[in-house]
mmCIF file of C-alpha atoms in Angstrom:
data_model
loop_
_atom_site.group_PDB
_atom_site.id
_atom_site.type_symbol
_atom_site.label_atom_id
_atom_site.label_comp_id
_atom_site.label_asym_id
_atom_site.label_seq_id
_atom_site.Cartn_x
_atom_site.Cartn_y
_atom_site.Cartn_z
ATOM 1 C CA UNK R 196 18.292 18.826 -60.415
ATOM 2 C CA UNK R 197 17.420 20.982 -57.398
ATOM 3 C CA UNK R 198 13.968 19.387 -57.117
ATOM 4 C CA UNK R 199 15.513 15.919 -57.399
ATOM 5 C CA UNK R 200 17.963 16.731 -54.584
ATOM 6 C CA UNK R 201 15.119 17.990 -52.390
ATOM 7 C CA UNK R 202 13.153 14.838 -53.152
ATOM 8 C CA UNK R 203 16.106 12.653 -52.111
ATOM 9 C CA UNK R 204 16.469 14.669 -48.912
ATOM 10 C CA UNK R 205 12.753 14.291 -48.129
ATOM 11 C CA UNK R 206 12.912 10.523 -48.700
ATOM 12 C CA UNK R 207 16.015 10.277 -46.502
ATOM 13 C CA UNK R 208 14.352 12.233 -43.704
ATOM 14 C CA UNK R 209 11.182 10.136 -43.978
ATOM 15 C CA UNK R 210 13.167 6.884 -43.759
ATOM 16 C CA UNK R 211 15.234 8.223 -40.873
ATOM 17 C CA UNK R 212 12.096 9.314 -39.003
ATOM 18 C CA UNK R 213 10.441 5.919 -39.596
ATOM 19 C CA UNK R 214 13.525 4.072 -38.359
ATOM 20 C CA UNK R 215 13.806 6.322 -35.307
ATOM 21 C CA UNK R 216 10.111 5.874 -34.537
ATOM 22 C CA UNK R 217 10.373 2.092 -34.832
ATOM 23 C CA UNK R 218 13.554 2.010 -32.727
ATOM 24 C CA UNK R 219 11.913 4.239 -30.134
ATOM 25 C CA UNK R 220 9.035 1.824 -29.696
ATOM 26 C CA UNK R 221 11.056 -1.152 -28.505
ATOM 27 C CA UNK R 222 13.296 -1.824 -25.528
ATOM 28 C CA UNK R 223 17.040 -1.607 -26.013
ATOM 29 C CA UNK R 224 20.014 -1.336 -23.667
ATOM 30 C CA UNK R 225 21.457 2.095 -22.963
ATOM 31 C CA UNK R 226 23.185 4.068 -20.232
ATOM 32 C CA UNK R 227 21.393 5.675 -17.293
ATOM 33 C CA UNK R 228 22.838 9.078 -18.221
ATOM 34 C CA UNK R 229 21.177 8.925 -21.645
ATOM 35 C CA UNK R 230 17.741 9.160 -20.027
ATOM 36 C CA UNK R 231 18.479 11.418 -17.073
ATOM 37 C CA UNK R 232 19.202 8.796 -14.414
ATOM 38 C CA UNK R 233 22.183 8.804 -12.054
ATOM 39 C CA UNK R 234 24.273 5.589 -12.258
ATOM 40 C CA UNK R 235 25.724 6.246 -8.820
ATOM 41 C CA UNK R 236 22.258 6.496 -7.291
ATOM 42 C CA UNK R 237 21.121 3.344 -9.114
ATOM 43 C CA UNK R 238 23.941 1.491 -7.371
ATOM 44 C CA UNK R 239 22.204 2.197 -4.065
ATOM 45 C CA UNK R 240 19.584 -0.369 -5.166
ATOM 46 C CA UNK R 241 22.355 -2.969 -5.445
ATOM 47 C CA UNK R 242 23.442 -2.285 -1.882
ATOM 48 C CA UNK R 243 19.890 -2.585 -0.573
ATOM 49 C CA UNK R 244 19.250 -5.932 -2.296
ATOM 50 C CA UNK R 245 22.667 -7.375 -1.382
ATOM 51 C CA UNK R 246 22.053 -6.398 2.233
ATOM 52 C CA UNK R 247 18.649 -8.166 2.194
ATOM 53 C CA UNK R 248 20.363 -11.326 0.891
ATOM 54 C CA UNK R 249 23.240 -11.152 3.383
ATOM 55 C CA UNK R 250 20.757 -10.734 6.253
ATOM 56 C CA UNK R 251 18.883 -13.848 5.111
ATOM 57 C CA UNK R 252 15.618 -12.126 4.224
ATOM 58 C CA UNK R 253 15.614 -13.360 0.605
ATOM 59 C CA UNK R 254 17.718 -15.753 -1.440
ATOM 60 C CA UNK R 255 17.921 -13.759 -4.647
ATOM 61 C CA UNK R 256 16.297 -11.215 -6.934
ATOM 62 C CA UNK R 257 16.304 -9.764 -10.435
ATOM 63 C CA UNK R 258 15.618 -6.078 -10.992
ATOM 64 C CA UNK R 259 14.963 -4.314 -14.293
ATOM 65 C CA UNK R 260 14.408 -0.609 -14.934
ATOM 66 C CA UNK R 261 13.746 0.987 -18.312
ATOM 67 C CA UNK R 262 13.155 4.641 -19.085
ATOM 68 C CA UNK R 263 11.921 5.974 -22.405
ATOM 69 C CA UNK R 264 12.301 2.494 -23.858
ATOM 70 C CA UNK R 265 15.928 2.128 -22.766
ATOM 71 C CA UNK R 266 16.964 -0.590 -20.323
ATOM 72 C CA UNK R 267 19.285 1.099 -17.844
ATOM 73 C CA UNK R 268 19.262 -1.449 -15.033
ATOM 74 C CA UNK R 269 19.129 -5.222 -15.507
ATOM 75 C CA UNK R 270 20.841 -7.001 -12.642
ATOM 76 C CA UNK R 271 20.647 -10.318 -10.792
ATOM 77 C CA UNK R 272 21.535 -10.937 -7.161
ATOM 78 C CA UNK R 273 21.959 -13.973 -4.927
ATOM 79 C CA UNK R 274 20.987 -17.484 -5.952
ATOM 80 C CA UNK R 275 18.090 -19.038 -7.837
ATOM 81 C CA UNK R 276 18.465 -22.363 -6.010
ATOM 82 C CA UNK R 277 19.888 -22.151 -2.477
ATOM 83 C CA UNK R 278 20.309 -25.931 -2.235
ATOM 84 C CA UNK R 279 22.527 -26.057 -5.318
ATOM 85 C CA UNK R 280 24.013 -22.597 -4.902
ATOM 86 C CA UNK R 281 23.027 -21.698 -8.467
ATOM 87 C CA UNK R 282 23.748 -18.011 -9.128
ATOM 88 C CA UNK R 283 20.730 -15.944 -10.115
ATOM 89 C CA UNK R 284 20.761 -14.842 -13.770
ATOM 90 C CA UNK R 285 18.917 -11.951 -15.419
ATOM 91 C CA UNK R 286 17.092 -14.426 -17.706
ATOM 92 C CA UNK R 287 15.813 -16.505 -14.762
ATOM 93 C CA UNK R 288 12.193 -17.604 -15.080
ATOM 94 C CA UNK R 289 9.822 -16.771 -12.214
ATOM 95 C CA UNK R 290 6.263 -17.811 -11.404
ATOM 96 C CA UNK R 291 4.580 -14.440 -11.914
ATOM 97 C CA UNK R 292 1.213 -15.603 -10.516
ATOM 98 C CA UNK R 293 -1.173 -12.619 -10.418
ATOM 99 C CA UNK R 294 0.906 -10.700 -12.942
ATOM 100 C CA UNK R 295 -0.873 -13.052 -15.345
ATOM 101 C CA UNK R 296 -3.981 -10.923 -14.764
ATOM 102 C CA UNK R 297 -2.763 -7.926 -16.750
ATOM 103 C CA UNK R 298 -1.874 -10.106 -19.735
ATOM 104 C CA UNK R 299 -5.220 -11.926 -19.714
ATOM 105 C CA UNK R 300 -6.999 -8.583 -19.337
ATOM 106 C CA UNK R 301 -5.172 -7.236 -22.385
ATOM 107 C CA UNK R 302 -6.155 -10.385 -24.269
ATOM 108 C CA UNK R 303 -9.842 -9.936 -23.529
ATOM 109 C CA UNK R 304 -9.657 -6.256 -24.481
ATOM 110 C CA UNK R 305 -8.386 -7.346 -27.899
ATOM 111 C CA UNK R 306 -11.675 -9.191 -28.306
ATOM 112 C CA UNK R 307 -13.502 -6.092 -27.066
ATOM 113 C CA UNK R 308 -11.889 -4.224 -29.945
ATOM 114 C CA UNK R 309 -13.229 -6.877 -32.332
ATOM 115 C CA UNK R 310 -16.801 -6.290 -31.152
ATOM 116 C CA UNK R 311 -17.101 -9.639 -29.366
ATOM 117 C CA UNK R 312 -18.649 -8.086 -26.226
ATOM 118 C CA UNK R 313 -19.333 -4.859 -24.337
ATOM 119 C CA UNK R 314 -17.887 -4.116 -20.910
ATOM 120 C CA UNK R 315 -21.293 -3.913 -19.251
ATOM 121 C CA UNK R 316 -22.617 -7.119 -20.790
ATOM 122 C CA UNK R 317 -23.719 -9.705 -18.191
ATOM 123 C CA UNK R 318 -21.198 -12.534 -17.898
ATOM 124 C CA UNK R 319 -24.160 -14.935 -18.140
ATOM 125 C CA UNK R 320 -24.639 -13.882 -21.761
ATOM 126 C CA UNK R 321 -21.504 -15.919 -22.553
ATOM 127 C CA UNK R 322 -21.241 -18.311 -19.586
ATOM 128 C CA UNK R 323 -24.826 -19.389 -18.683
ATOM 129 C CA UNK R 324 -23.831 -20.730 -15.257
ATOM 130 C CA UNK R 325 -23.582 -17.114 -14.026
ATOM 131 C CA UNK R 326 -27.304 -16.471 -14.611
ATOM 132 C CA UNK R 327 -29.310 -15.227 -11.579
ATOM 133 C CA UNK R 328 -26.445 -14.868 -9.066
ATOM 134 C CA UNK R 329 -27.114 -14.984 -5.342
ATOM 135 C CA UNK R 330 -25.336 -13.402 -2.376
ATOM 136 C CA UNK R 331 -24.583 -15.026 0.980
ATOM 137 C CA UNK R 332 -26.842 -13.592 3.690
ATOM 138 C CA UNK R 333 -26.018 -15.800 6.693
ATOM 139 C CA UNK R 334 -23.146 -18.233 7.147
ATOM 140 C CA UNK R 335 -22.591 -20.880 9.827
ATOM 141 C CA UNK R 336 -18.839 -21.584 10.206
ATOM 142 C CA UNK R 337 -19.554 -24.674 12.320
ATOM 143 C CA UNK R 338 -20.932 -26.654 9.389
ATOM 144 C CA UNK R 339 -20.265 -24.237 6.461
ATOM 145 C CA UNK R 340 -23.980 -23.944 5.654
ATOM 146 C CA UNK R 341 -25.368 -20.643 4.404
ATOM 147 C CA UNK R 342 -28.459 -18.846 3.221
ATOM 148 C CA UNK R 343 -28.601 -16.499 0.248
ATOM 149 C CA UNK R 344 -30.591 -13.656 -1.260
ATOM 150 C CA UNK R 345 -30.853 -12.724 -4.949
ATOM 151 C CA UNK R 346 -28.126 -10.383 -6.166
ATOM 152 C CA UNK R 347 -29.313 -6.876 -6.975
ATOM 153 C CA UNK R 348 -28.029 -7.277 -10.505
ATOM 154 C CA UNK R 349 -26.002 -9.645 -12.651
ATOM 155 C CA UNK R 350 -22.207 -9.664 -12.788
ATOM 156 C CA UNK R 351 -20.871 -7.688 -15.744
ATOM 157 C CA UNK R 352 -17.599 -8.192 -17.574
ATOM 158 C CA UNK R 353 -16.468 -4.810 -16.221
ATOM 159 C CA UNK R 354 -16.992 -6.214 -12.693
ATOM 160 C CA UNK R 355 -14.548 -9.014 -13.519
ATOM 161 C CA UNK R 356 -11.836 -6.623 -14.696
ATOM 162 C CA UNK R 357 -12.212 -4.463 -11.577
ATOM 163 C CA UNK R 358 -12.697 -7.203 -8.938
ATOM 164 C CA UNK R 359 -16.063 -5.790 -7.935
ATOM 165 C CA UNK R 360 -18.145 -8.854 -8.854
ATOM 166 C CA UNK R 361 -18.386 -10.406 -5.374
ATOM 167 C CA UNK R 362 -16.296 -13.429 -6.446
ATOM 168 C CA UNK R 363 -13.520 -14.280 -3.986
ATOM 169 C CA UNK R 364 -10.493 -16.566 -3.990
ATOM 170 C CA UNK R 365 -10.683 -20.292 -3.360
ATOM 171 C CA UNK R 366 -7.216 -20.650 -1.803
ATOM 172 C CA UNK R 367 -6.221 -17.243 -0.421
ATOM 173 C CA UNK R 368 -9.670 -15.769 0.223
ATOM 174 C CA UNK R 369 -11.655 -15.409 3.438
ATOM 175 C CA UNK R 370 -12.268 -18.525 5.583
ATOM 176 C CA UNK R 371 -15.964 -18.388 4.642
ATOM 177 C CA UNK R 372 -15.454 -18.376 0.887
ATOM 178 C CA UNK R 373 -12.564 -20.827 1.014
ATOM 179 C CA UNK R 374 -14.956 -23.253 2.716
ATOM 180 C CA UNK R 375 -17.791 -22.571 0.264
ATOM 181 C CA UNK R 376 -15.573 -23.028 -2.775
ATOM 182 C CA UNK R 377 -13.848 -26.099 -1.339
ATOM 183 C CA UNK R 378 -17.195 -27.780 -0.707
ATOM 184 C CA UNK R 379 -18.167 -27.071 -4.330
ATOM 185 C CA UNK R 380 -14.937 -28.616 -5.613
ATOM 186 C CA UNK R 381 -13.395 -25.443 -7.039
ATOM 187 C CA UNK R 382 -9.635 -25.827 -7.311
ATOM 188 C CA UNK R 383 -8.763 -22.256 -8.289
ATOM 189 C CA UNK R 384 -5.100 -23.167 -8.435
ATOM 190 C CA UNK R 385 -2.130 -21.873 -10.342
ATOM 191 C CA UNK R 386 -2.331 -24.802 -12.715
ATOM 192 C CA UNK R 387 -2.694 -28.551 -12.867
ATOM 193 C CA UNK R 388 -2.986 -31.446 -15.265
ATOM 194 C CA UNK R 389 -6.323 -32.851 -14.100
ATOM 195 C CA UNK R 390 -9.001 -30.340 -15.172
ATOM 196 C CA UNK R 391 -9.425 -27.305 -17.415
ATOM 197 C CA UNK R 392 -10.208 -23.709 -16.489
ATOM 198 C CA UNK R 393 -13.692 -24.179 -17.958
ATOM 199 C CA UNK R 394 -14.403 -27.016 -15.529
ATOM 200 C CA UNK R 395 -13.660 -24.713 -12.597
ATOM 201 C CA UNK R 396 -15.405 -21.607 -13.903
ATOM 202 C CA UNK R 397 -18.673 -23.364 -14.740
ATOM 203 C CA UNK R 398 -18.820 -24.562 -11.116
ATOM 204 C CA UNK R 399 -17.830 -21.107 -9.851
ATOM 205 C CA UNK R 400 -20.717 -19.515 -11.741
ATOM 206 C CA UNK R 401 -23.216 -21.431 -9.619
ATOM 207 C CA UNK R 402 -21.698 -20.386 -6.276
ATOM 208 C CA UNK R 403 -22.944 -17.527 -4.076
ATOM 209 C CA UNK R 404 -21.214 -14.164 -4.047
ATOM 210 C CA UNK R 405 -19.672 -12.542 -0.997
ATOM 211 C CA UNK R 406 -21.420 -9.241 -1.809
ATOM 212 C CA UNK R 407 -23.630 -7.671 -4.452
ATOM 213 C CA UNK R 408 -21.894 -6.888 -7.787
ATOM 214 C CA UNK R 409 -20.362 -3.421 -7.854
ATOM 215 C CA UNK R 410 -20.682 -2.977 -4.102
ATOM 216 C CA UNK R 411 -16.974 -3.120 -3.219
ATOM 217 C CA UNK R 412 -13.524 -4.268 -4.342
ATOM 218 C CA UNK R 413 -12.907 -7.937 -3.456
ATOM 219 C CA UNK R 414 -9.833 -9.651 -4.866
ATOM 220 C CA UNK R 415 -10.773 -13.008 -6.312
ATOM 221 C CA UNK R 416 -11.022 -15.430 -9.226
ATOM 222 C CA UNK R 417 -12.373 -12.749 -11.546
ATOM 223 C CA UNK R 418 -9.575 -12.911 -14.089
ATOM 224 C CA UNK R 419 -9.795 -16.686 -14.205
ATOM 225 C CA UNK R 420 -13.313 -16.056 -15.469
ATOM 226 C CA UNK R 421 -11.804 -13.598 -17.970
ATOM 227 C CA UNK R 422 -9.427 -16.342 -19.103
ATOM 228 C CA UNK R 423 -12.337 -18.671 -19.770
ATOM 229 C CA UNK R 424 -14.247 -15.863 -21.510
ATOM 230 C CA UNK R 425 -11.306 -15.554 -23.908
ATOM 231 C CA UNK R 426 -11.688 -19.250 -24.722
ATOM 232 C CA UNK R 427 -15.450 -18.918 -25.220
ATOM 233 C CA UNK R 428 -15.254 -15.793 -27.371
ATOM 234 C CA UNK R 429 -12.183 -16.694 -29.426
ATOM 235 C CA UNK R 430 -12.690 -20.421 -29.858
ATOM 236 C CA UNK R 431 -9.061 -20.965 -28.790
ATOM 237 C CA UNK R 432 -7.515 -22.346 -25.639
ATOM 238 C CA UNK R 433 -6.165 -19.539 -23.480
ATOM 239 C CA UNK R 434 -2.529 -20.555 -23.921
ATOM 240 C CA UNK R 435 -2.887 -20.618 -27.706
ATOM 241 C CA UNK R 436 -4.644 -17.254 -27.790
ATOM 242 C CA UNK R 437 -2.097 -15.457 -25.619
ATOM 243 C CA UNK R 438 0.823 -16.978 -27.522
ATOM 244 C CA UNK R 439 -0.486 -16.046 -30.962
ATOM 245 C CA UNK R 440 -1.914 -12.632 -30.056
ATOM 246 C CA UNK R 441 0.555 -11.311 -27.436
ATOM 247 C CA UNK R 442 3.656 -13.419 -26.799
ATOM 248 C CA UNK R 443 4.714 -14.100 -30.389
ATOM 249 C CA UNK R 444 4.122 -10.532 -31.655
ATOM 250 C CA UNK R 445 6.082 -9.117 -28.704
ATOM 251 C CA UNK R 446 8.862 -11.717 -28.838
ATOM 252 C CA UNK R 447 8.017 -12.950 -25.316
ATOM 253 C CA UNK R 448 9.669 -16.330 -25.829
ATOM 254 C CA UNK R 449 10.109 -17.066 -22.117
ATOM 255 C CA UNK R 450 6.470 -16.613 -21.030
ATOM 256 C CA UNK R 451 4.497 -19.847 -20.634
ATOM 257 C CA UNK R 452 1.828 -21.565 -18.579
ATOM 258 C CA UNK R 453 3.870 -24.774 -18.705
ATOM 259 C CA UNK R 454 7.536 -24.463 -19.578
ATOM 260 C CA UNK R 455 9.137 -26.355 -22.469
ATOM 261 C CA UNK R 456 11.682 -28.863 -21.147
ATOM 262 C CA UNK R 457 14.650 -26.862 -22.435
ATOM 263 C CA UNK R 458 13.636 -23.993 -20.091
ATOM 264 C CA UNK R 459 13.071 -26.071 -16.935
ATOM 265 C CA UNK R 460 16.549 -25.419 -15.558
ATOM 266 C CA UNK R 461 15.952 -21.656 -15.586
ATOM 267 C CA UNK R 462 12.925 -21.821 -13.269
ATOM 268 C CA UNK R 463 13.737 -20.222 -9.912
ATOM 269 C CA UNK R 464 13.140 -22.306 -6.795
ATOM 270 C CA UNK R 465 10.421 -21.066 -4.414
ATOM 271 C CA UNK R 466 11.567 -20.403 -0.849
ATOM 272 C CA UNK R 467 9.715 -19.742 2.381
ATOM 273 C CA UNK R 468 10.465 -18.189 5.795
ATOM 274 C CA UNK R 469 11.200 -19.673 9.206
ATOM 275 C CA UNK R 470 9.835 -18.433 12.518
ATOM 276 C CA UNK R 471 12.510 -15.707 12.557
ATOM 277 C CA UNK R 472 11.434 -14.449 9.117
ATOM 278 C CA UNK R 473 14.636 -15.787 7.575
ATOM 279 C CA UNK R 474 14.595 -17.424 4.167
ATOM 280 C CA UNK R 475 14.581 -21.215 4.187
ATOM 281 C CA UNK R 476 13.882 -24.056 1.775
ATOM 282 C CA UNK R 477 10.559 -25.744 1.175
ATOM 283 C CA UNK R 478 9.177 -28.760 -0.658
ATOM 284 C CA UNK R 479 8.685 -27.951 -4.340
ATOM 285 C CA UNK R 480 5.900 -30.428 -5.106
ATOM 286 C CA UNK R 481 3.156 -27.867 -4.419
ATOM 287 C CA UNK R 482 4.784 -25.184 -6.599
ATOM 288 C CA UNK R 483 6.182 -27.222 -9.472
ATOM 289 C CA UNK R 484 3.169 -26.605 -11.753
ATOM 290 C CA UNK R 485 5.262 -24.803 -14.441
ATOM 291 C CA UNK R 486 7.071 -28.111 -15.018
ATOM 292 C CA UNK R 487 3.874 -30.089 -15.678
ATOM 293 C CA UNK R 488 2.287 -30.874 -19.007
ATOM 294 C CA UNK R 489 -0.797 -29.102 -17.732
ATOM 295 C CA UNK R 490 -4.322 -28.597 -19.012
ATOM 296 C CA UNK R 491 -5.454 -25.830 -16.625
ATOM 297 C CA UNK R 492 -4.664 -22.369 -17.998
ATOM 298 C CA UNK R 493 -5.286 -19.955 -15.136
ATOM 299 C CA UNK R 494 -5.959 -16.463 -16.467
ATOM 300 C CA UNK R 495 -5.487 -15.079 -12.982
ATOM 301 C CA UNK R 496 -2.267 -16.746 -11.874
ATOM 302 C CA UNK R 497 -0.827 -19.381 -14.203
ATOM 303 C CA UNK R 498 2.071 -17.818 -16.116
ATOM 304 C CA UNK R 499 5.812 -17.890 -15.572
ATOM 305 C CA UNK R 500 8.073 -15.307 -17.192
ATOM 306 C CA UNK R 501 11.256 -13.231 -17.068
ATOM 307 C CA UNK R 502 11.703 -9.567 -16.175
ATOM 308 C CA UNK R 503 12.655 -8.773 -19.796
ATOM 309 C CA UNK R 504 9.559 -10.452 -21.251
ATOM 310 C CA UNK R 505 7.221 -8.723 -18.829
ATOM 311 C CA UNK R 506 8.969 -5.394 -19.341
ATOM 312 C CA UNK R 507 8.284 -5.780 -23.058
ATOM 313 C CA UNK R 508 4.562 -6.230 -22.367
ATOM 314 C CA UNK R 509 4.537 -3.131 -20.150
ATOM 315 C CA UNK R 510 6.472 -1.101 -22.702
ATOM 316 C CA UNK R 511 3.815 -1.970 -25.281
ATOM 317 C CA UNK R 512 1.238 -0.421 -22.963
ATOM 318 C CA UNK R 513 3.400 2.660 -22.345
ATOM 319 C CA UNK R 514 3.611 2.940 -26.143
ATOM 320 C CA UNK R 515 -0.216 3.069 -26.127
ATOM 321 C CA UNK R 516 -0.658 -0.399 -27.574
ATOM 322 C CA UNK R 517 2.188 -0.598 -30.105
ATOM 323 C CA UNK R 518 5.583 -2.299 -29.980
ATOM 324 C CA UNK R 519 8.290 -2.651 -32.618
ATOM 325 C CA UNK R 520 5.943 -1.713 -35.426
ATOM 326 C CA UNK R 521 3.147 -4.044 -34.289
ATOM 327 C CA UNK R 522 -0.102 -2.658 -32.858
ATOM 328 C CA UNK R 523 -1.762 -4.955 -30.319
ATOM 329 C CA UNK R 524 -4.269 -2.494 -28.827
ATOM 330 C CA UNK R 525 -5.563 0.946 -29.725
ATOM 331 C CA UNK R 526 -4.423 3.925 -27.675
ATOM 332 C CA UNK R 527 -8.013 4.479 -26.495
ATOM 333 C CA UNK R 528 -8.240 0.890 -25.227
ATOM 334 C CA UNK R 529 -5.006 1.301 -23.256
ATOM 335 C CA UNK R 530 -6.464 4.499 -21.829
ATOM 336 C CA UNK R 531 -9.563 2.576 -20.706
ATOM 337 C CA UNK R 532 -7.416 -0.083 -19.063
ATOM 338 C CA UNK R 533 -5.211 2.355 -17.172
ATOM 339 C CA UNK R 534 -7.758 4.822 -15.785
ATOM 340 C CA UNK R 535 -10.088 4.584 -12.797
ATOM 341 C CA UNK R 536 -12.955 2.151 -13.449
ATOM 342 C CA UNK R 537 -14.253 1.754 -9.875
ATOM 343 C CA UNK R 538 -15.641 5.243 -9.262
ATOM 344 C CA UNK R 539 -15.738 6.139 -5.576
ATOM 345 C CA UNK R 540 -14.456 2.737 -4.443
ATOM 346 C CA UNK R 541 -10.812 2.485 -3.406
ATOM 347 C CA UNK R 542 -7.925 0.027 -3.268
ATOM 348 C CA UNK R 543 -6.067 1.451 -0.298
ATOM 349 C CA UNK R 544 -5.222 4.991 -1.431
ATOM 350 C CA UNK R 545 -5.490 4.014 -5.089
ATOM 351 C CA UNK R 546 -8.019 3.082 -7.771
ATOM 352 C CA UNK R 547 -8.355 0.182 -10.176
ATOM 353 C CA UNK R 548 -8.622 0.090 -13.957
ATOM 354 C CA UNK R 549 -9.248 -2.849 -16.275
ATOM 355 C CA UNK R 550 -6.569 -5.149 -14.889
ATOM 356 C CA UNK R 551 -4.327 -2.727 -12.989
ATOM 357 C CA UNK R 552 -4.082 -0.773 -9.746
ATOM 358 C CA UNK R 553 -3.887 2.923 -10.636
ATOM 359 C CA UNK R 554 -1.846 5.322 -8.485
ATOM 360 C CA UNK R 555 -3.836 8.351 -7.329
ATOM 361 C CA UNK R 556 -2.665 11.735 -6.054
ATOM 362 C CA UNK R 557 -2.954 10.366 -2.502
ATOM 363 C CA UNK R 558 -1.196 7.152 -3.505
ATOM 364 C CA UNK R 559 1.713 9.114 -4.912
ATOM 365 C CA UNK R 560 2.506 10.420 -1.429
ATOM 366 C CA UNK R 561 3.376 6.919 -0.154
ATOM 367 C CA UNK R 562 6.531 6.138 -2.155
ATOM 368 C CA UNK R 563 6.714 8.822 -4.813
ATOM 369 C CA UNK R 564 5.328 6.724 -7.674
ATOM 370 C CA UNK R 565 3.696 9.140 -10.105
ATOM 371 C CA UNK R 566 -0.048 9.614 -10.237
ATOM 372 C CA UNK R 567 -1.429 7.606 -13.157
ATOM 373 C CA UNK R 568 1.101 4.773 -12.862
ATOM 374 C CA UNK R 569 -0.347 1.280 -13.248
ATOM 375 C CA UNK R 570 0.846 -1.707 -11.274
ATOM 376 C CA UNK R 571 0.299 -5.041 -9.562
ATOM 377 C CA UNK R 572 2.336 -8.029 -8.401
ATOM 378 C CA UNK R 573 2.414 -11.775 -7.885
ATOM 379 C CA UNK R 574 1.866 -14.181 -5.002
ATOM 380 C CA UNK R 575 5.444 -15.475 -4.994
ATOM 381 C CA UNK R 576 7.160 -12.107 -4.543
ATOM 382 C CA UNK R 577 7.162 -10.430 -7.963
ATOM 383 C CA UNK R 578 6.140 -6.819 -8.484
ATOM 384 C CA UNK R 579 6.005 -4.264 -11.294
ATOM 385 C CA UNK R 580 4.740 -0.831 -12.279
ATOM 386 C CA UNK R 581 4.761 1.399 -15.336
ATOM 387 C CA UNK R 582 4.859 5.179 -15.012
ATOM 388 C CA UNK R 583 3.645 7.090 -18.082
ATOM 389 C CA UNK R 584 4.671 10.475 -16.617
ATOM 390 C CA UNK R 585 8.313 9.444 -16.242
ATOM 391 C CA UNK R 586 8.421 6.860 -19.041
ATOM 392 C CA UNK R 587 9.397 4.159 -16.556
ATOM 393 C CA UNK R 588 8.971 0.388 -16.616
ATOM 394 C CA UNK R 589 10.183 -1.165 -13.346
ATOM 395 C CA UNK R 590 10.210 -4.761 -12.106
ATOM 396 C CA UNK R 591 11.599 -6.591 -9.094
ATOM 397 C CA UNK R 592 11.219 -10.365 -9.132
ATOM 398 C CA UNK R 593 11.788 -12.616 -6.117
ATOM 399 C CA UNK R 594 10.424 -16.106 -5.451
ATOM 400 C CA UNK R 595 9.287 -16.601 -1.886
ATOM 401 C CA UNK R 596 6.083 -17.140 0.076
ATOM 402 C CA UNK R 597 5.208 -15.936 2.487
ATOM 403 C CA UNK R 598 7.342 -12.852 1.820
ATOM 404 C CA UNK R 599 6.822 -10.777 4.938
ATOM 405 C CA UNK R 600 9.589 -8.392 3.874
ATOM 406 C CA UNK R 601 7.469 -6.098 1.748
ATOM 407 C CA UNK R 602 9.882 -3.338 2.667
ATOM 408 C CA UNK R 603 12.276 -4.707 0.030
ATOM 409 C CA UNK R 604 9.776 -4.044 -2.742
ATOM 410 C CA UNK R 605 8.841 -0.652 -1.309
ATOM 411 C CA UNK R 606 12.466 0.409 -0.955
ATOM 412 C CA UNK R 607 13.078 -0.601 -4.567
ATOM 413 C CA UNK R 608 10.158 1.558 -5.684
ATOM 414 C CA UNK R 609 11.321 4.604 -3.720
ATOM 415 C CA UNK R 610 14.930 4.145 -4.810
ATOM 416 C CA UNK R 611 14.014 4.191 -8.509
ATOM 417 C CA UNK R 612 12.740 7.739 -8.117
ATOM 418 C CA UNK R 613 15.666 8.955 -6.026
ATOM 419 C CA UNK R 614 17.888 7.979 -8.978
ATOM 420 C CA UNK R 615 16.111 10.279 -11.449
ATOM 421 C CA UNK R 616 18.488 13.115 -12.222
ATOM 422 C CA UNK R 617 16.609 15.458 -14.558
#
């Protein structure tokens, strides 16, 4: 009888531990006090964002903070559509633009885990158009002609992850490369319904580089190439791959390249600024791509999402690749993605991993974000970071370009840490 009682107790403890472990791996709502955060100090963030709205710097925002898997701040401010006066909601859908990069990078690393490629493989091994790359030597801005020299080596897949390939942006890059890419017919957009990502990337592979691979960090269409690599290596379209391998397992039901019609009304309107840096309306035809029935799945910029969906993705990474009992990546792969992969090169005071900016000891001195945090943002005013040291997942989503008021994002970042109370 005694042994039977001990057996029952052991089974009970095992079940309780399993349930606690599973519960601890997924986001759930809790109080700030439960994870050592001051609710009074969190309210200072409200005041800062409300003040920015009242002063006309932004129209609205959604902020989300989670610590140790517990959502302790999930608040909406202002309006999602200034013309209609629609109040912003916490489930509003934003164009996350370059925040797509981290998701596509995670997708390709899943294929790395399946032995589909090695990080230092030449891209040309899978996309032949990248064979024998060349680098611009001289450029004539008067007629956009140029001369080239052979690249010192081929572009590797690691170069794509770290933006050290020498590929630039077609729309927001330097005047030289914008002209070169435009002449070649590269669209490099957030999405459209006229071509596919493969059409663009095969043309891109034949274009000259702005510098030799590995020479320096140059932000560009690298993760669009990663998106096409996913299609080549998996045999699936990028949207299908990400949905089946990341979005569905994580329950990210509001993350799409092109939104289903029943979600259209939740898409936040994009605003711009006037000459006084005050928020004002703009035509939506150039930014309405999430409402199309598109065919271009941009691995570098195409997704729209909510703060909760993206927080779930980040929490999976903080959990070292696992979420709610489902393992998407190994802990070692997450470690690869979130550690320095660019050696002595720098991104400001920080480094870069496989898809993320990595905060360094010097970078920590800027706003107090812990060394080892991984982060990035999006063209239309969204930003995020995850802090393994403090167990934090933090997001602030706005929808405005240009957004010259970067102080709003920086104040948000600093004010998260001033609220920690342990």
